[in-house]
Short mmCIF file of C-alpha atoms in Angstrom, two decimals:
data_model
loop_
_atom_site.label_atom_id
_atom_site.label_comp_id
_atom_site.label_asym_id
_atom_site.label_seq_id
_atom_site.Cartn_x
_atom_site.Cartn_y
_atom_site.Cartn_z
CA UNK I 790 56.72 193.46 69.15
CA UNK I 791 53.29 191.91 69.92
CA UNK I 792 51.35 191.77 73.25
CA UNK I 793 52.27 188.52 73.86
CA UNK I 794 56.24 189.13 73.25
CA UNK I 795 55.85 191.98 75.32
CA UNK I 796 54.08 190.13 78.37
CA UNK I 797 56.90 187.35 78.24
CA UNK I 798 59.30 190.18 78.64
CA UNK I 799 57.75 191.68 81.70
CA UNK I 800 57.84 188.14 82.99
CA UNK I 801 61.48 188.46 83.39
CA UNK I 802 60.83 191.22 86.63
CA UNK I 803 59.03 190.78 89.84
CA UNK I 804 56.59 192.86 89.17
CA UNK I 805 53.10 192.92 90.84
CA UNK I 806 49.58 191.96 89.31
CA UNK I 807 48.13 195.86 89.29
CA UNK I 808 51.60 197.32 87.75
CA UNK I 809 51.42 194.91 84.92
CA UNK I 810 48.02 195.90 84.33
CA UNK I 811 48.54 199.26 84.48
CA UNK I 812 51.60 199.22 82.08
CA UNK I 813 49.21 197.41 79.51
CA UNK I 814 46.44 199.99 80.30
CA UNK I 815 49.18 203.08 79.58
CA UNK I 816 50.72 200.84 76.48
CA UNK I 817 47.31 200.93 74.92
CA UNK I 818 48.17 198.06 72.22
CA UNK I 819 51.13 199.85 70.96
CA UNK I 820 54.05 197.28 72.24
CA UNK I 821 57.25 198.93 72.06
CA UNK I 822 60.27 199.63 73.78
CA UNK I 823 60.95 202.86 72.44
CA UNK I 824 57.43 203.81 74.14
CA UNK I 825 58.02 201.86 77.38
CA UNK I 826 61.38 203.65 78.07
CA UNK I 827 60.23 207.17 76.52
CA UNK I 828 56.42 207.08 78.50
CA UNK I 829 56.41 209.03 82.18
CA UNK I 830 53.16 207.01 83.12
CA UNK I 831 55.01 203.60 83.34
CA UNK I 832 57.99 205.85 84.99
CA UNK I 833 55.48 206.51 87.79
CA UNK I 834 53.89 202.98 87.49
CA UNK I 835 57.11 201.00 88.30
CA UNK I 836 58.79 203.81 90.82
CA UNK I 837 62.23 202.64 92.39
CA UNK I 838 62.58 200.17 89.69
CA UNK I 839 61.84 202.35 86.65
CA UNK I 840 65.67 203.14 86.23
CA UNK I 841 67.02 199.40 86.00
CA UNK I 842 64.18 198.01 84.20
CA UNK I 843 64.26 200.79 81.51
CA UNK I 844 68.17 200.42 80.95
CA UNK I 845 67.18 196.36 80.31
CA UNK I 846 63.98 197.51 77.78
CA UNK I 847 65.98 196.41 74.47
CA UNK I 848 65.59 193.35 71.92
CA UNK I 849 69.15 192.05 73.04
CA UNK I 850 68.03 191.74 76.68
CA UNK I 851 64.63 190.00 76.10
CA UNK I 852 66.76 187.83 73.79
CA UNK I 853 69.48 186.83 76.18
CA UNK I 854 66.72 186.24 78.82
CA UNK I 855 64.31 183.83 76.46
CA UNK I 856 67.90 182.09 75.58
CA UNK I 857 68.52 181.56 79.28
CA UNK I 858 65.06 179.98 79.87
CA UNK I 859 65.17 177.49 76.62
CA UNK I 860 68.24 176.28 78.40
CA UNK I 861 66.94 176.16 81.23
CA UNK I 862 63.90 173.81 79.56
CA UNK I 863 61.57 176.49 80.87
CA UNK I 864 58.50 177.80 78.56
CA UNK I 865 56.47 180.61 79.20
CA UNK I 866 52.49 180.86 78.71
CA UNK I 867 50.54 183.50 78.38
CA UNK I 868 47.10 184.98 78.43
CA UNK I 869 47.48 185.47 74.94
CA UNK I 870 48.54 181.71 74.30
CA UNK I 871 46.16 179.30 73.19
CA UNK I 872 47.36 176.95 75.60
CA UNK I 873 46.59 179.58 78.62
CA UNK I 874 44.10 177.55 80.66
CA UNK I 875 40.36 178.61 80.30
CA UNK I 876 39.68 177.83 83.92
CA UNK I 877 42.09 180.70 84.73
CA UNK I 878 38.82 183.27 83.83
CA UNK I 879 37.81 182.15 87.51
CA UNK I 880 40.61 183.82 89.13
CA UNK I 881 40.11 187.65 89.30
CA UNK I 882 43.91 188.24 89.24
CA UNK I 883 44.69 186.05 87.27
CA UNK I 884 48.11 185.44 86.16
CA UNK I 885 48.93 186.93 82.43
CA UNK I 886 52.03 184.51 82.30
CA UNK I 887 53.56 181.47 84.12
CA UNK I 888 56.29 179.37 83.68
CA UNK I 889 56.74 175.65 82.94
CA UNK I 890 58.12 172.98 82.24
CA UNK I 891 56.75 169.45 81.10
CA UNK I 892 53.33 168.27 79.01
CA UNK I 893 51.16 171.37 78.78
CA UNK I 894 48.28 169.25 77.36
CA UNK I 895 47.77 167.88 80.97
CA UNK I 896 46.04 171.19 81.57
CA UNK I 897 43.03 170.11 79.17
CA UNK I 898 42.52 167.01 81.37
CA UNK I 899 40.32 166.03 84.16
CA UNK I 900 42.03 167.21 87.29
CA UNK I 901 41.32 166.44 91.00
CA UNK I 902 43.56 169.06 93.15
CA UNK I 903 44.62 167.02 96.41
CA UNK I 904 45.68 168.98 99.62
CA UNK I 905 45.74 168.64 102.98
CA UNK I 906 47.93 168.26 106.51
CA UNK I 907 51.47 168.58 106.19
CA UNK I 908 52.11 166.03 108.73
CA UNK I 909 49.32 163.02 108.00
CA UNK I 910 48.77 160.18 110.30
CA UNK I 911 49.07 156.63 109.21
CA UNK I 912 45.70 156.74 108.18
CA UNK I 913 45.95 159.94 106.30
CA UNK I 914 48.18 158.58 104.03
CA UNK I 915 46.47 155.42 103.28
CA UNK I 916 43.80 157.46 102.40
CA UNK I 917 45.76 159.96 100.35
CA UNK I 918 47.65 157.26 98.35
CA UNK I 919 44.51 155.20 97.80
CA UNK I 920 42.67 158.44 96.05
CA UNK I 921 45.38 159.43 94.47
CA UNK I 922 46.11 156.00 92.79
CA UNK I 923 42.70 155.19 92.06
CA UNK I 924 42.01 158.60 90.16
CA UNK I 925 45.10 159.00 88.51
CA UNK I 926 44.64 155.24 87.22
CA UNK I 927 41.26 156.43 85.89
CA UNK I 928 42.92 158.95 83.65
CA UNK I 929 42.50 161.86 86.24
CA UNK I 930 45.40 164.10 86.56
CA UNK I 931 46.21 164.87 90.45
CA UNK I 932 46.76 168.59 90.98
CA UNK I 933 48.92 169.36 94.26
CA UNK I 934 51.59 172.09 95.96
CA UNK I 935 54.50 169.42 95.84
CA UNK I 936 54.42 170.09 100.04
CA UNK I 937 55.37 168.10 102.41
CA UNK I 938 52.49 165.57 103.37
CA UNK I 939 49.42 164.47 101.33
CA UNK I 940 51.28 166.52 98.43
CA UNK I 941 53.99 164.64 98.26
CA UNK I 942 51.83 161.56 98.89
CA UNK I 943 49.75 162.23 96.75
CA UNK I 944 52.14 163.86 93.54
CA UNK I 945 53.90 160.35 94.19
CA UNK I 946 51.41 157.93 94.19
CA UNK I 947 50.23 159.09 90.77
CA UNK I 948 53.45 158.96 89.46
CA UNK I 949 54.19 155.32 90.92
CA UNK I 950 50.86 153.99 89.31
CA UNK I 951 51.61 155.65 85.82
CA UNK I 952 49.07 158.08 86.42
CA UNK I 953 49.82 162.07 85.19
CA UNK I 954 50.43 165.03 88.18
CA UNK I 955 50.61 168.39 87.93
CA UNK I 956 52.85 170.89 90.41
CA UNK I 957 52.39 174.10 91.12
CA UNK I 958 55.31 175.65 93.17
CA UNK I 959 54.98 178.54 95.62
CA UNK I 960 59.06 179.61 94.19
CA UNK I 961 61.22 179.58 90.67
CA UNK I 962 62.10 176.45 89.47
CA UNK I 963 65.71 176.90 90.75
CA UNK I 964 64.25 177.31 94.09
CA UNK I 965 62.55 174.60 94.53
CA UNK I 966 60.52 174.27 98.24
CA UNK I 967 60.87 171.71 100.26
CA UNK I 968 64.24 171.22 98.95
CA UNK I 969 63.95 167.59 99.85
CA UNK I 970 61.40 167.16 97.34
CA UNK I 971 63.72 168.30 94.41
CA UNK I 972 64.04 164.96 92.85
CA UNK I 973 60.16 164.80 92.88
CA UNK I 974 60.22 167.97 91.26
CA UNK I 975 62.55 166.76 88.53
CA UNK I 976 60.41 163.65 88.15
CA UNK I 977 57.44 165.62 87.71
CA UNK I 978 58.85 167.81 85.22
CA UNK I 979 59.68 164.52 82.83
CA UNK I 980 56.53 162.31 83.56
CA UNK I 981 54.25 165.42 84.18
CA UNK I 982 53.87 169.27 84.26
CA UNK I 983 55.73 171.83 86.91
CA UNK I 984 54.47 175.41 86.68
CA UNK I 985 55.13 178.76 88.32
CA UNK I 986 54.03 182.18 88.69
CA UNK I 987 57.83 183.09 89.64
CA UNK I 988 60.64 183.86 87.92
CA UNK I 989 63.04 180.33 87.95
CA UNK I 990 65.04 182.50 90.93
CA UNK I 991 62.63 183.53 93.03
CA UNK I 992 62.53 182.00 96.53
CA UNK I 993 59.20 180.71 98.27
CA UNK I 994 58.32 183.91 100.32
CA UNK I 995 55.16 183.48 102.52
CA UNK I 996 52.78 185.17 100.93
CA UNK I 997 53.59 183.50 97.64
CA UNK I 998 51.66 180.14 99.22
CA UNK I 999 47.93 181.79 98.85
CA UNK I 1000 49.08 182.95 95.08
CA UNK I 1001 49.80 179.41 94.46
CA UNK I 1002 46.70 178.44 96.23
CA UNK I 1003 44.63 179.91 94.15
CA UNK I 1004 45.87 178.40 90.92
CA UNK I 1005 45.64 174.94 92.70
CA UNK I 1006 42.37 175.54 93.22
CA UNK I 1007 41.34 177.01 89.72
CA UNK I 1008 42.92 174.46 87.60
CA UNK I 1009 40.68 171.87 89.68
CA UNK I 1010 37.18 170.24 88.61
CA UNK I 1011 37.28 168.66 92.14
CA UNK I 1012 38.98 170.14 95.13
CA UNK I 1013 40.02 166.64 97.47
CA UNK I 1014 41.10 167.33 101.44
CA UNK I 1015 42.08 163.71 102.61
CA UNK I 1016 43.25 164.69 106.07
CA UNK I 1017 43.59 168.30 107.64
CA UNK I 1018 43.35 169.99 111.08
CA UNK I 1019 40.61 173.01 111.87
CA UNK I 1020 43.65 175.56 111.28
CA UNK I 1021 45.28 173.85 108.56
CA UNK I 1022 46.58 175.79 105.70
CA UNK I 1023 44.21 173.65 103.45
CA UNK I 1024 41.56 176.13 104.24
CA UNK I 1025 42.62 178.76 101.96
CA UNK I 1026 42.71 176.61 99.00
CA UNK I 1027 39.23 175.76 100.20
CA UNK I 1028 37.79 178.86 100.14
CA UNK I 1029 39.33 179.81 96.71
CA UNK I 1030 37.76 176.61 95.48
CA UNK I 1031 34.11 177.92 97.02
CA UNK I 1032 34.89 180.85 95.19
CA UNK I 1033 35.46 179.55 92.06
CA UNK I 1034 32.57 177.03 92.00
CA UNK I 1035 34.51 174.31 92.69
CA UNK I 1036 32.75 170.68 94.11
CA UNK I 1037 34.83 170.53 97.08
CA UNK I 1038 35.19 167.10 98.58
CA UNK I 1039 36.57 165.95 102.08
CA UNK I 1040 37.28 162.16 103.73
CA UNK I 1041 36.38 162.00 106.92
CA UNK I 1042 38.79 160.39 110.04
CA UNK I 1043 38.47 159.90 113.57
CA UNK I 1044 36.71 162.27 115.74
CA UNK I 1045 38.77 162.14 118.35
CA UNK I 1046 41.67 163.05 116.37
CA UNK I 1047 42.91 166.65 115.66
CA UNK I 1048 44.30 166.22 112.11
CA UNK I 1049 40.49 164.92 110.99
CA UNK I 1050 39.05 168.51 112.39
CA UNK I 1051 39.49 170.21 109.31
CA UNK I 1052 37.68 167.18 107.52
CA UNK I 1053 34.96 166.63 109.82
CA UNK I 1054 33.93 170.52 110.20
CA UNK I 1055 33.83 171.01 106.43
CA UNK I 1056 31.32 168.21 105.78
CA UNK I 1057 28.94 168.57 109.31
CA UNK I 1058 29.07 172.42 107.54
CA UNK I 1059 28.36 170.77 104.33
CA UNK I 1060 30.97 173.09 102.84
CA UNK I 1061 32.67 169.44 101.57
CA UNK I 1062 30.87 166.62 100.08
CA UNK I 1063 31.60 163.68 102.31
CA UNK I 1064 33.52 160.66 100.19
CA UNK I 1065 34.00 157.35 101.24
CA UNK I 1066 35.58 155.56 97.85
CA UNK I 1067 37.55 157.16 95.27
CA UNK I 1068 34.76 155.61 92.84
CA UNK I 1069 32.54 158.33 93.74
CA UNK I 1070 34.85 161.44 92.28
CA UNK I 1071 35.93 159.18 89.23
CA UNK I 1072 32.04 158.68 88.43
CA UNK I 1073 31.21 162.69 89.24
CA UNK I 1074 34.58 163.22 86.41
CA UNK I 1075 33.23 160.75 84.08
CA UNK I 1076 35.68 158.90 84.27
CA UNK I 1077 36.44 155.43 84.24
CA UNK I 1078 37.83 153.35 86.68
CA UNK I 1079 40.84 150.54 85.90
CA UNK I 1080 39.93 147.03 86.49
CA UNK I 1081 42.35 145.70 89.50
CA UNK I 1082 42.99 142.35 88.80
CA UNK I 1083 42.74 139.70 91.56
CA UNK I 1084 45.51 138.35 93.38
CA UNK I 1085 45.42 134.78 94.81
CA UNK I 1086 45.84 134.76 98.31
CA UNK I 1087 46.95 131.93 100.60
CA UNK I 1088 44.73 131.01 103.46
CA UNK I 1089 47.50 132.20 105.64
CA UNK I 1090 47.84 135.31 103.96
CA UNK I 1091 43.65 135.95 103.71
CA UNK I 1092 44.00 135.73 107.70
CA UNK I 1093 45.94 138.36 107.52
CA UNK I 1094 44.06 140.58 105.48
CA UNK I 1095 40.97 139.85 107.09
CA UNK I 1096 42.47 141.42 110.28
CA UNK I 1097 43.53 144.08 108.62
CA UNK I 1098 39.74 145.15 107.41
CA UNK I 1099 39.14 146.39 111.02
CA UNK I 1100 42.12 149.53 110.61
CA UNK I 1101 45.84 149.37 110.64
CA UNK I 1102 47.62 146.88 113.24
CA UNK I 1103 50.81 146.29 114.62
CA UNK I 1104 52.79 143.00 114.24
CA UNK I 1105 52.05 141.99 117.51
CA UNK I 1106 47.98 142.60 116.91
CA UNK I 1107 47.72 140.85 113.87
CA UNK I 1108 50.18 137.76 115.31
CA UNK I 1109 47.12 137.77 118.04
CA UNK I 1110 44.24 138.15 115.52
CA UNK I 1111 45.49 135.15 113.11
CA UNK I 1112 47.17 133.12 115.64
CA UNK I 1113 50.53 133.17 113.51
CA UNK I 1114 53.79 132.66 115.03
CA UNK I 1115 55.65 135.78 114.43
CA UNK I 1116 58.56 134.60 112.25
CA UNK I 1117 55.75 133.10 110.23
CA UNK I 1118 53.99 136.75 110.15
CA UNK I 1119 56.96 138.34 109.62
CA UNK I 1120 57.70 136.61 105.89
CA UNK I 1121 54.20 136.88 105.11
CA UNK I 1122 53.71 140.22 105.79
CA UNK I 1123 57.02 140.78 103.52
CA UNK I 1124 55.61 138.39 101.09
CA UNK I 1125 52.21 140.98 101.03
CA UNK I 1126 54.04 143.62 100.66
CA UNK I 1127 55.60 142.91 97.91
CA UNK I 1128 52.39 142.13 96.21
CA UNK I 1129 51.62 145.27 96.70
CA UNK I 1130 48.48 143.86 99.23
CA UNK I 1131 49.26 145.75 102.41
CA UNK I 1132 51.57 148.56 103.07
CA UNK I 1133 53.82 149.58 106.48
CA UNK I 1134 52.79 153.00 107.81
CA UNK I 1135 54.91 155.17 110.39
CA UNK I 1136 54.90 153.70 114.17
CA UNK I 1137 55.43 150.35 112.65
CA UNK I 1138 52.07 149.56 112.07
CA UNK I 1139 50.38 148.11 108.70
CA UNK I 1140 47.21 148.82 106.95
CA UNK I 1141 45.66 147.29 103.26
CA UNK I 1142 47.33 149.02 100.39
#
């Protein structure tokens, strides 16, 4: 048995980053069972759990348990792979195996991690979708926590334009958190790449969302925050990326409005690179941006659009703005829609696509 079998068989227990290393320290390249079971030092290493792990030490169980994860579709990496991701030398615990399933070669790729509120306004997730789309269109792969809120948004949006995503889950595979996003999660794993530090039936404990944090972060060559408050969770992904030398970049949103805080305070600390068009972070990636071709709009519908320069409007403000009756508005707006033009956000309001 080689280092590499032997790391994919502690991947099938919990154990934690320093007791792995120390049972490779006390192994000293000799990867056995026979030494594992027989050696008092890895007795004392894994404590309470020496006694069930040890009966388990045997070719038939690291067998059965690679069998149950090829059925699974679930592969293993690790840091003696050659598809183990070089930007993983950042992290100082860095994991010596995850799980996955999906395209490993998206982890050679540019990658733009996108994170952020868990609740975004209307204008959050314009924003969110418009990055996401435009970079992932580019050839950028978009890097997220498959959360609620500008993950999902922004996991989706890359997706829906053809683009490539990568998840990183805070839980197994079988355990997938939020559960509502499990048929994102099984989306991802055909179109993209899903990975985990966790066994497949591990649930999403609270302090696993920093471990995952971390590898969001890492796997980046541009950390994006499209919308987040000044206590937002985003802020540990942040400092990771600061950290790890990551160019962190941030959108910034209404003053006056609490989910823009944690926007606003990273660039007036100049922490975050302020961005205005996803152009910017596909130029900095080298990257190169699709041409949108140009849809034909009527005069009508140009009214219409025109308003909408000025923000996101209600029916009622945009009926006012182009002087439309509303059953006209209403089948143009439809109409726009379609086309993919203009987009409804939450509250009933709409805003350019």
């Amino acid at each position: 048995m080689n280092k590499n079998q032997f790391i994919r068989f502690l991947s099938a227990f919990e154990l934690s980053h320093s007791k792995i290393t120390k049972i490779l320290e006390e192994m000293e390249g000799e990867f056995s069972f026979e030494k594992f079971y027989l050696s008092d030092k890895i007795e004392e290493i894994l404590g309470k759990d020496y006694t069930s792990i040890a009966k388990k030490s045997n070719e038939e169980y690291f067998k059965m348990y690679e069998d149950r994860l090829k059925e699974k579709g679930i592969g293993i990496v690790t840091c003696e792979d050659e598809d183990y991701p070089e930007k993983f030398v950042k992290i100082d615990d860095a994991p010596y195996y995850f799980f996955y399933i999906g395209d490993l070669s998206l982890l050679k790729l540019p990658a733009v991690s996108m994170v952020g509120t868990r609740s975004p306004s209307g204008y959050g997730a314009v924003i969110t979708e418009r990055f996401a789309g435009d970079i992932a269109s580019a050839g950028g792969v978009i890097i997220s926590g498959l959360a609620y809120g500008v993950d999902g948004l922004a996991h989706r949006k890359a997706l829906a334009v053809g683009g490539k995503t990568i998840a990183v889950l805070a839980g197994g595979f079988d355990k997938v958190y939020p559960a509502e996003h499990n048929g994102l999660f099984r989306e991802i794993c055909e179109k993209g790449l899903v990975i985990s530090e966790l066994r497949p039936d591990i649930k999403a404990l609270k302090f696993h969302f920093p471990q995952r944090n971390r590898i969001v972060a890492a796997l980046a060559d541009a950390l994006l925050i499209t919308e987040a408050g000044a206590k937002s969770g985003t802020s540990i992904t942040k400092d990771f990326a600061l950290d790890y030398g990551v160019p962190i970049y941030a959108v910034p949103g209404n003053i006056t409005s609490e989910k823009s805080e944690g926007t606003n305070n990273l660039i007036a600390s100049m922490q975050g690179i302020c961005v205005l068009e996803p152009k910017f972070i596909i130029d900095e990636l080298g990257l190169k941006q699709k041409k949108v071709q140009s849809v034909q709009l009527s005069m009508n519908e140009s009214l219409i659009t025109d308003a909408l320069k000025g923000g996101q409007l209600s029916m009622d403000e945009i009926a006012q703005i182009s002087k439309l009756n509303i059953a006209k508005l209403s089948s143009l707006l439809t109409s726009l829609e379609i086309k993919a033009i203009i987009r409804k956000v939450p509250g009933g309001f709409y805003t350019l696509a």
